[in-house]
Tab-separated table of C-alpha atoms and ligand atoms in Angstrom:
chain	number	residue	atom	x	y	z
A	597	UNK	CA	8.089	-24.306	11.202
A	598	UNK	CA	11.763	-23.544	10.536
A	599	UNK	CA	13.273	-20.122	10.835
A	600	UNK	CA	11.889	-17.573	8.387
A	601	UNK	CA	14.792	-16.253	6.327
A	602	UNK	CA	13.070	-14.229	3.632
A	603	UNK	CA	9.927	-12.206	3.069
A	604	UNK	CA	8.297	-14.630	0.642
A	605	UNK	CA	8.178	-17.439	3.203
A	606	UNK	CA	5.460	-15.671	5.143
A	607	UNK	CA	2.958	-16.277	2.359
A	608	UNK	CA	2.801	-20.046	2.910
A	609	UNK	CA	2.505	-19.570	6.675
A	610	UNK	CA	-0.358	-17.113	6.181
A	611	UNK	CA	-2.084	-19.548	3.858
A	612	UNK	CA	-1.996	-22.226	6.567
A	613	UNK	CA	-3.309	-19.906	9.264
A	614	UNK	CA	-5.989	-17.844	7.568
A	615	UNK	CA	-9.528	-18.753	6.528
A	616	UNK	CA	-9.593	-19.358	2.771
A	617	UNK	CA	-11.774	-16.318	2.074
A	618	UNK	CA	-9.286	-14.029	3.829
A	619	UNK	CA	-6.137	-15.549	2.373
A	620	UNK	CA	-7.563	-15.437	-1.148
A	621	UNK	CA	-8.545	-11.779	-0.727
A	622	UNK	CA	-5.004	-10.883	0.322
A	623	UNK	CA	-3.175	-13.030	-2.183
A	624	UNK	CA	-5.114	-12.738	-5.379
A	625	UNK	CA	-4.900	-10.480	-8.379
A	626	UNK	CA	-7.304	-9.630	-11.174
A	627	UNK	CA	-8.538	-12.113	-13.799
A	628	UNK	CA	-5.695	-14.226	-15.265
A	629	UNK	CA	-3.286	-12.822	-12.668
A	630	UNK	CA	-0.710	-12.295	-15.424
A	631	UNK	CA	0.362	-8.970	-13.966
A	632	UNK	CA	0.464	-10.538	-10.497
A	633	UNK	CA	3.200	-12.944	-11.562
A	634	UNK	CA	4.876	-10.347	-13.754
A	635	UNK	CA	5.230	-7.875	-10.854
A	636	UNK	CA	7.758	-10.254	-9.315
A	637	UNK	CA	9.131	-11.927	-12.463
A	638	UNK	CA	10.134	-8.648	-14.077
A	639	UNK	CA	12.568	-7.904	-11.233
A	640	UNK	CA	14.379	-11.141	-12.019
A	641	UNK	CA	15.133	-9.957	-15.569
A	642	UNK	CA	17.100	-6.959	-14.291
A	643	UNK	CA	20.731	-7.705	-13.535
A	644	UNK	CA	23.437	-5.930	-11.599
A	645	UNK	CA	26.575	-4.192	-12.798
A	646	UNK	CA	28.342	-4.078	-9.441
A	647	UNK	CA	31.344	-1.866	-8.804
A	648	UNK	CA	34.245	-3.312	-6.830
A	649	UNK	CA	36.998	-2.190	-4.528
A	650	UNK	CA	35.035	0.624	-2.963
A	651	UNK	CA	35.234	1.035	0.820
A	652	UNK	CA	31.782	-0.140	1.893
A	653	UNK	CA	32.492	-0.356	5.618
A	654	UNK	CA	29.821	2.293	6.219
A	655	UNK	CA	26.451	2.135	4.470
A	656	UNK	CA	23.896	4.923	4.858
A	657	UNK	CA	20.359	3.949	3.875
A	658	UNK	CA	18.613	6.986	5.334
A	659	UNK	CA	16.486	9.190	3.126
A	660	UNK	CA	14.066	12.100	3.277
A	661	UNK	CA	10.546	11.649	1.939
A	662	UNK	CA	8.428	14.824	1.530
A	663	UNK	CA	10.671	16.406	4.158
A	664	UNK	CA	10.516	13.522	6.629
A	665	UNK	CA	13.696	11.709	7.486
A	666	UNK	CA	13.341	7.922	7.602
A	667	UNK	CA	15.787	5.066	8.126
A	668	UNK	CA	15.473	3.470	4.684
A	669	UNK	CA	13.606	3.836	1.379
A	670	UNK	CA	11.290	0.934	2.292
A	671	UNK	CA	7.783	1.925	3.357
A	672	UNK	CA	4.407	0.322	3.957
A	673	UNK	CA	1.690	0.464	1.292
A	674	UNK	CA	-1.979	0.734	2.257
A	675	UNK	CA	-3.649	-2.642	2.504
A	676	UNK	CA	-7.265	-2.860	3.588
A	677	UNK	CA	-8.793	-4.741	6.532
A	678	UNK	CA	-5.693	-5.847	8.414
A	679	UNK	CA	-7.665	-7.136	11.416
A	680	UNK	CA	-8.694	-10.077	9.265
A	681	UNK	CA	-5.015	-11.076	9.396
A	682	UNK	CA	-4.439	-10.510	13.101
A	683	UNK	CA	-6.530	-9.093	15.989
A	684	UNK	CA	-4.120	-6.149	16.364
A	685	UNK	CA	-4.302	-5.398	12.637
A	686	UNK	CA	-3.294	-1.861	11.758
A	687	UNK	CA	-2.081	-1.164	15.309
A	688	UNK	CA	0.587	-3.823	14.912
A	689	UNK	CA	1.604	-2.495	11.497
A	690	UNK	CA	1.797	1.072	12.821
A	691	UNK	CA	4.011	0.001	15.720
A	692	UNK	CA	6.282	-2.064	13.499
A	693	UNK	CA	6.700	0.818	11.029
A	694	UNK	CA	7.409	3.233	13.822
A	695	UNK	CA	9.982	0.894	15.406
A	696	UNK	CA	11.746	0.622	12.043
A	697	UNK	CA	11.635	4.390	11.628
A	698	UNK	CA	9.743	4.263	8.410
A	699	UNK	CA	6.420	5.389	6.978
A	700	UNK	CA	3.143	3.503	7.163
A	701	UNK	CA	0.293	4.289	4.792
A	702	UNK	CA	-3.113	3.590	6.341
A	703	UNK	CA	-5.869	2.404	4.020
A	704	UNK	CA	-9.210	4.189	3.847
A	705	UNK	CA	-10.671	0.714	4.339
A	706	UNK	CA	-8.722	-0.038	7.483
A	707	UNK	CA	-10.358	-1.926	10.315
A	708	UNK	CA	-8.889	0.702	12.682
A	709	UNK	CA	-9.644	4.415	12.470
A	710	UNK	CA	-7.158	7.213	11.803
A	711	UNK	CA	-7.539	8.284	15.431
A	712	UNK	CA	-6.926	4.769	16.745
A	713	UNK	CA	-3.797	4.355	14.655
A	714	UNK	CA	-2.539	7.770	15.762
A	715	UNK	CA	-3.046	6.697	19.381
A	716	UNK	CA	-0.490	3.881	19.010
A	717	UNK	CA	2.257	6.480	19.443
A	718	UNK	CA	4.572	8.612	17.355
A	719	UNK	CA	5.312	7.739	13.747
A	720	UNK	CA	5.226	9.252	10.286
A	721	UNK	CA	2.032	8.127	8.603
A	722	UNK	CA	0.313	8.753	5.310
A	723	UNK	CA	-3.392	8.275	4.663
A	724	UNK	CA	-4.618	6.491	1.543
A	725	UNK	CA	-7.800	7.990	0.180
A	726	UNK	CA	-10.643	6.461	-1.780
A	727	UNK	CA	-12.990	9.165	-3.016
A	728	UNK	CA	-16.603	8.423	-2.165
A	729	UNK	CA	-19.551	9.731	-4.160
A	730	UNK	CA	-20.535	11.679	-1.063
A	731	UNK	CA	-17.855	14.351	-0.986
A	732	UNK	CA	-18.862	15.446	2.517
A	733	UNK	CA	-17.681	12.047	3.688
A	734	UNK	CA	-14.353	12.618	1.933
A	735	UNK	CA	-13.889	16.110	3.374
A	736	UNK	CA	-14.617	14.898	6.867
A	737	UNK	CA	-12.240	11.970	6.603
A	738	UNK	CA	-9.389	14.044	5.177
A	739	UNK	CA	-9.810	16.566	7.999
A	740	UNK	CA	-9.790	13.772	10.575
A	741	UNK	CA	-6.604	12.310	9.097
A	742	UNK	CA	-4.904	15.697	9.116
A	743	UNK	CA	-5.986	16.333	12.706
A	744	UNK	CA	-4.734	12.903	13.741
A	745	UNK	CA	-1.282	13.883	12.487
A	746	UNK	CA	-1.130	12.116	9.138
A	747	UNK	CA	1.434	13.790	6.906
A	748	UNK	CA	0.287	13.124	3.341
A	749	UNK	CA	-2.580	11.780	1.265
A	750	UNK	CA	-1.996	8.889	-1.111
A	751	UNK	CA	-4.856	9.328	-3.547
A	752	UNK	CA	-5.673	6.020	-5.216
A	753	UNK	CA	-6.565	6.704	-8.833
A	754	UNK	CA	-6.744	3.217	-10.341
A	755	UNK	CA	-10.029	2.119	-8.770
A	756	UNK	CA	-13.088	3.779	-10.346
A	757	UNK	CA	-14.443	0.226	-10.224
A	758	UNK	CA	-13.022	-2.793	-8.468
A	759	UNK	CA	-10.926	-5.162	-10.576
A	760	UNK	CA	-12.344	-8.609	-11.236
A	761	UNK	CA	-10.828	-10.864	-8.597
A	762	UNK	CA	-12.303	-14.241	-9.277
A	763	UNK	CA	-11.593	-15.901	-5.951
A	764	UNK	CA	-13.435	-13.062	-4.173
A	765	UNK	CA	-16.373	-13.726	-6.470
A	766	UNK	CA	-16.274	-17.483	-5.819
A	767	UNK	CA	-15.847	-16.982	-2.062
A	768	UNK	CA	-18.555	-14.273	-1.911
A	769	UNK	CA	-15.951	-12.200	-0.125
A	770	UNK	CA	-17.245	-9.880	2.559
A	771	UNK	CA	-15.894	-8.282	5.723
A	772	UNK	CA	-16.302	-10.667	8.694
A	773	UNK	CA	-19.226	-9.584	10.907
A	774	UNK	CA	-17.036	-8.730	13.924
A	775	UNK	CA	-15.142	-6.074	11.922
A	776	UNK	CA	-15.994	-2.735	10.340
A	777	UNK	CA	-14.336	-0.255	8.008
A	778	UNK	CA	-13.595	1.815	11.090
A	779	UNK	CA	-13.113	5.184	9.386
A	780	UNK	CA	-16.675	5.031	8.112
A	781	UNK	CA	-18.377	3.479	11.116
A	782	UNK	CA	-20.159	6.631	12.262
A	783	UNK	CA	-21.189	7.417	8.692
A	784	UNK	CA	-23.147	4.223	8.171
A	785	UNK	CA	-20.670	3.140	5.518
A	786	UNK	CA	-18.622	0.846	7.720
A	787	UNK	CA	-20.331	-2.409	6.806
A	788	UNK	CA	-20.128	-4.396	3.641
A	789	UNK	CA	-23.277	-6.203	2.584
A	790	UNK	CA	-23.096	-9.699	1.282
A	791	UNK	CA	-23.579	-9.882	-2.442
A	792	UNK	CA	-24.072	-12.443	-5.171
A	793	UNK	CA	-20.472	-11.881	-6.167
A	794	UNK	CA	-17.719	-10.013	-4.306
A	795	UNK	CA	-19.140	-7.966	-1.433
A	796	UNK	CA	-16.277	-5.518	-1.875
A	797	UNK	CA	-16.953	-5.065	-5.591
A	798	UNK	CA	-20.589	-4.222	-4.746
A	799	UNK	CA	-19.503	-1.815	-2.018
A	800	UNK	CA	-17.220	-0.021	-4.459
A	801	UNK	CA	-19.940	0.123	-7.114
A	802	UNK	CA	-22.296	1.675	-4.579
A	803	UNK	CA	-19.993	4.147	-2.835
A	804	UNK	CA	-16.903	5.007	-4.846
A	805	UNK	CA	-17.015	7.912	-7.286
A	806	UNK	CA	-16.482	6.790	-10.857
A	807	UNK	CA	-16.440	10.399	-12.038
A	808	UNK	CA	-13.118	11.025	-10.288
A	809	UNK	CA	-10.855	13.064	-12.561
A	810	UNK	CA	-7.839	15.372	-12.554
A	811	UNK	CA	-9.948	18.321	-11.436
A	812	UNK	CA	-10.574	16.425	-8.203
A	813	UNK	CA	-6.832	16.333	-7.533
A	814	UNK	CA	-7.059	20.125	-7.526
A	815	UNK	CA	-10.232	20.063	-5.427
A	816	UNK	CA	-8.462	17.931	-2.843
A	817	UNK	CA	-5.800	20.610	-2.522
A	818	UNK	CA	-8.519	23.104	-1.562
A	819	UNK	CA	-9.656	20.996	1.391
A	820	UNK	CA	-6.257	20.010	2.837
A	821	UNK	CA	-2.740	21.305	3.183
A	822	UNK	CA	-1.338	17.796	3.225
A	823	UNK	CA	0.770	16.957	0.154
A	824	UNK	CA	-0.912	14.599	-2.300
A	825	UNK	CA	0.720	11.532	-3.793
A	826	UNK	CA	-1.065	10.174	-6.857
A	827	UNK	CA	-1.083	6.384	-6.448
A	828	UNK	CA	-1.602	4.291	-9.554
A	829	UNK	CA	0.312	6.049	-12.347
A	830	UNK	CA	1.718	3.786	-15.092
A	831	UNK	CA	2.487	6.140	-18.004
A	832	UNK	CA	4.644	9.188	-18.737
A	833	UNK	CA	1.561	11.032	-19.997
A	834	UNK	CA	-0.176	10.745	-16.637
A	835	UNK	CA	3.020	11.572	-14.760
A	836	UNK	CA	3.129	14.911	-16.578
A	837	UNK	CA	-0.521	15.668	-15.808
A	838	UNK	CA	-0.007	14.690	-12.171
A	839	UNK	CA	2.807	17.229	-11.884
A	840	UNK	CA	0.682	19.891	-13.594
A	841	UNK	CA	-2.206	19.100	-11.244
A	842	UNK	CA	-0.130	19.863	-8.183
A	843	UNK	CA	0.763	16.372	-7.005
A	844	UNK	CA	3.638	16.300	-4.526
A	845	UNK	CA	4.678	12.861	-5.698
A	846	UNK	CA	3.745	9.898	-7.847
A	847	UNK	CA	3.399	6.262	-6.875
A	848	UNK	CA	3.932	3.864	-9.765
A	849	UNK	CA	1.483	1.152	-8.809
A	850	UNK	CA	-0.822	-1.371	-10.437
A	851	UNK	CA	-2.582	-1.937	-7.128
A	852	UNK	CA	-0.707	-5.151	-6.543
A	853	UNK	CA	-2.086	-6.453	-9.871
A	854	UNK	CA	-5.623	-6.362	-8.468
A	855	UNK	CA	-7.171	-3.899	-10.921
A	856	UNK	CA	-6.441	-4.022	-14.674
A	857	UNK	CA	-4.768	-7.287	-15.649
A	858	UNK	CA	-2.110	-7.182	-18.409
A	859	UNK	CA	-0.710	-3.850	-17.389
A	860	UNK	CA	3.070	-4.117	-17.144
A	861	UNK	CA	4.795	-4.848	-13.904
A	862	UNK	CA	5.517	-1.661	-12.004
A	863	UNK	CA	9.290	-2.102	-12.311
A	864	UNK	CA	8.878	-2.163	-16.134
A	865	UNK	CA	6.725	1.001	-16.066
A	866	UNK	CA	8.913	2.885	-13.606
A	867	UNK	CA	11.522	4.396	-15.883
A	868	UNK	CA	8.934	5.848	-18.271
A	869	UNK	CA	7.091	7.504	-15.383
A	870	UNK	CA	10.341	8.869	-13.942
A	871	UNK	CA	11.072	10.466	-17.321
A	872	UNK	CA	7.552	11.928	-17.456
A	873	UNK	CA	7.960	13.459	-13.998
A	874	UNK	CA	11.140	15.244	-15.205
A	875	UNK	CA	12.587	15.376	-11.717
A	876	UNK	CA	9.873	17.761	-10.554
A	877	UNK	CA	8.346	15.415	-7.994
A	878	UNK	CA	9.608	12.215	-6.384
A	879	UNK	CA	8.439	8.961	-7.927
A	880	UNK	CA	7.805	5.888	-5.765
A	881	UNK	CA	7.001	2.287	-6.677
A	882	UNK	CA	4.982	-0.528	-5.202
A	883	UNK	CA	4.284	-4.033	-6.503
A	884	UNK	CA	6.221	-7.255	-6.205
A	885	UNK	CA	9.026	-5.988	-3.988
A	886	UNK	CA	10.149	-9.022	-2.009
A	887	UNK	CA	13.939	-8.671	-1.820
A	888	UNK	CA	16.506	-6.022	-0.972
A	889	UNK	CA	17.776	-6.469	-4.520
A	890	UNK	CA	14.318	-5.400	-5.781
A	891	UNK	CA	14.550	-2.214	-3.717
A	892	UNK	CA	17.956	-1.443	-5.216
A	893	UNK	CA	16.708	-2.055	-8.779
A	894	UNK	CA	13.794	0.342	-8.247
A	895	UNK	CA	16.114	3.046	-6.943
A	896	UNK	CA	18.536	2.493	-9.838
A	897	UNK	CA	15.608	3.099	-12.228
A	898	UNK	CA	14.826	6.380	-10.537
A	899	UNK	CA	12.458	5.623	-7.650
A	900	UNK	CA	12.883	7.616	-4.453
A	901	UNK	CA	11.531	4.744	-2.406
A	902	UNK	CA	9.294	1.698	-2.494
A	903	UNK	CA	6.256	0.423	-0.617
A	904	UNK	CA	5.366	-3.148	0.293
A	905	UNK	CA	1.814	-4.510	0.450
A	906	UNK	CA	1.295	-8.271	0.741
A	907	UNK	CA	4.438	-8.966	2.785
A	908	UNK	CA	2.825	-6.922	5.551
A	909	UNK	CA	-0.489	-8.771	5.666
A	910	UNK	CA	1.152	-12.176	5.351
A	911	UNK	CA	3.688	-11.543	8.136
A	912	UNK	CA	0.943	-9.979	10.245
A	913	UNK	CA	-1.097	-13.152	9.875
A	914	UNK	CA	1.902	-15.289	10.806
A	915	UNK	CA	3.357	-13.385	13.752
A	916	UNK	CA	1.532	-10.076	14.304
A	917	UNK	CA	3.698	-7.031	15.017
A	918	UNK	CA	6.831	-9.193	15.341
A	919	UNK	CA	6.246	-10.536	11.844
A	920	UNK	CA	5.941	-7.080	10.289
A	921	UNK	CA	9.055	-5.957	12.154
A	922	UNK	CA	10.907	-8.956	10.826
A	923	UNK	CA	9.816	-8.280	7.242
A	924	UNK	CA	11.076	-4.712	7.484
A	925	UNK	CA	14.322	-5.890	9.078
A	926	UNK	CA	14.960	-8.598	6.480
A	927	UNK	CA	14.369	-6.191	3.594
A	928	UNK	CA	16.592	-3.636	5.293
A	929	UNK	CA	19.408	-6.151	5.797
A	930	UNK	CA	19.142	-7.444	2.244
A	931	UNK	CA	19.101	-3.939	0.825
A	932	UNK	CA	22.149	-2.964	2.861
A	933	UNK	CA	23.989	-6.046	1.638
A	934	UNK	CA	23.013	-5.287	-1.971
A	935	UNK	CA	24.395	-1.767	-1.614
A	936	UNK	CA	27.650	-3.077	-0.191
A	937	UNK	CA	28.092	-5.730	-2.861
A	938	UNK	CA	27.296	-3.172	-5.595
A	939	UNK	CA	29.725	-0.604	-4.235
A	940	UNK	CA	27.168	1.986	-3.099
A	941	UNK	CA	27.556	3.688	0.278
A	942	UNK	CA	24.547	5.963	0.148
A	943	UNK	CA	21.335	6.134	-1.858
A	944	UNK	CA	22.764	8.934	-3.987
A	945	UNK	CA	25.508	6.588	-5.166
A	946	UNK	CA	22.955	4.169	-6.675
A	947	UNK	CA	22.877	4.926	-10.400
A	948	UNK	CA	21.318	3.618	-13.598
A	949	UNK	CA	24.717	2.133	-14.456
A	950	UNK	CA	24.503	-0.242	-11.489
A	951	UNK	CA	21.909	-2.326	-13.335
A	952	UNK	CA	21.244	-3.519	-16.847
A	953	UNK	CA	17.825	-4.150	-18.331
A	954	UNK	CA	16.583	-5.888	-21.447
A	955	UNK	CA	15.829	-2.544	-23.043
A	956	UNK	CA	19.349	-1.200	-22.628
A	957	UNK	CA	21.397	-0.891	-25.775
A	958	UNK	CA	24.283	-3.354	-25.689
A	959	UNK	CA	27.086	-1.467	-23.996
A	960	UNK	CA	30.502	-2.883	-24.718
A	961	UNK	CA	30.158	-5.850	-26.998
A	962	UNK	CA	33.302	-7.311	-28.519
A	963	UNK	CA	34.003	-5.638	-31.837
A	964	UNK	CA	31.937	-6.954	-34.724
A	965	UNK	CA	33.111	-10.170	-36.271
A	966	UNK	CA	31.046	-9.932	-39.398
B	1806	FNR	C1	-4.093	-3.536	-1.504
B	1806	FNR	N1	-3.846	-2.299	-2.099
B	1806	FNR	C2	-4.581	-1.208	-1.716
B	1806	FNR	N2	-4.340	-0.006	-2.277
B	1806	FNR	C3	-5.035	1.091	-1.902
B	1806	FNR	O1	-4.783	2.170	-2.422
B	1806	FNR	N3	-5.994	0.989	-0.921
B	1806	FNR	C4	-6.292	-0.170	-0.319
B	1806	FNR	O2	-7.136	-0.236	0.557
B	1806	FNR	C5	-5.591	-1.336	-0.735
B	1806	FNR	N4	-5.857	-2.551	-0.183
B	1806	FNR	C6	-5.118	-3.650	-0.542
B	1806	FNR	C7	-5.359	-4.860	0.070
B	1806	FNR	C8	-4.580	-5.962	-0.235
B	1806	FNR	C9	-4.825	-7.245	0.462
B	1806	FNR	C10	-3.538	-5.847	-1.185
B	1806	FNR	C11	-2.665	-7.018	-1.528
B	1806	FNR	C12	-3.315	-4.659	-1.819
B	1806	FNR	C13	-2.710	-2.138	-3.028
B	1806	FNR	C14	-1.435	-1.823	-2.249
B	1806	FNR	O3	-1.465	-0.526	-1.728
B	1806	FNR	C15	-0.191	-1.935	-3.132
B	1806	FNR	O4	-0.380	-1.188	-4.295
B	1806	FNR	C16	0.177	-3.372	-3.499
B	1806	FNR	O5	-0.160	-4.252	-2.462
B	1806	FNR	C17	1.650	-3.489	-3.810
B	1806	FNR	O6	1.965	-4.746	-4.297
B	1806	FNR	P1	2.543	-5.953	-3.388
B	1806	FNR	O7	3.633	-5.397	-2.502
B	1806	FNR	O8	1.392	-6.499	-2.620
B	1806	FNR	O9	3.053	-6.892	-4.409
């Protein structure tokens, strides 16, 4: 294998290394996977309007997220069951995030518990929450996360039912027998039964609360003092309600195109959500970010930061902690270069005018020749 020089290359390496059932679970999207392709394709339709002859000898990528200073606006999204990718799973991801001075979000469905991840050492970590029908389970888990030093809850709101992922159905996807959903082990909810379709889809149907609604966002605030990020917003309408419901931030996400197919790519939905949030809470994005240029485009459209999902599991499968470190480093280097070549020395200098999109009115066309 030659030297890995960009984030996308890890996908092919992971495909070689992983059992088909595992690779397909990580890679796939819902149904026709239109949104899956679109999440990446849409970035390629946004172009730069770089500014020149600006002293870019010093580039500052640092930012503050919910009061926490990090080295760059590139963070780690929650992805479930990371020990299927590598024996060190979430431990490796936590260490890599911490080494890069950025934030890791731990999935509810991690194969390592909140306490285990906390024990890997210092680091700013968020906890992604799926709301179970049994609210006592939820309360207990949120308390454990808070006690273990997690700093925020990312409440996933796009999964009242699991999206239809056809390869998981064909493969009869289920958690390998040597692993458990560690956060739920003591609660008898740590195992996933085999099913006639996707074992995960059956697990969700059995355990996850389909009644989840905005009043539960308020309820969550009564059981924790951690700030709540609403993960899975795609419209201005919902951005406004999220703000009204006390969310501390919004994550524009389509769950890596694994839930409702034919929703727009997140980069296409971002600007509308930013407008809906009216500057009252920070708006983040995940989905399809594979290049430093993608990070820049998201920030130019109003995001305060981005999260990456699949690049983490694929690099983890390829090289463990070193792979995740390398992914974060490559994105960091590319993003820094993009800033320099666009004439931006700090995140606050990245503006809407540094990019052009298909929905922009033509700016300075030659005078009409009609
Ligand atoms: C996810 N995602 C996810 N989201 C969540 O809220 N809880 C979870 O447990 C998971 N698990 C998960 C597993 C795998 C394998 C993937 C690919 C995704 C969604 C994730 O947080 C994020 O929204 C997307 O992964 C972002 O898109 P990219 O970066 O994968 O394109």
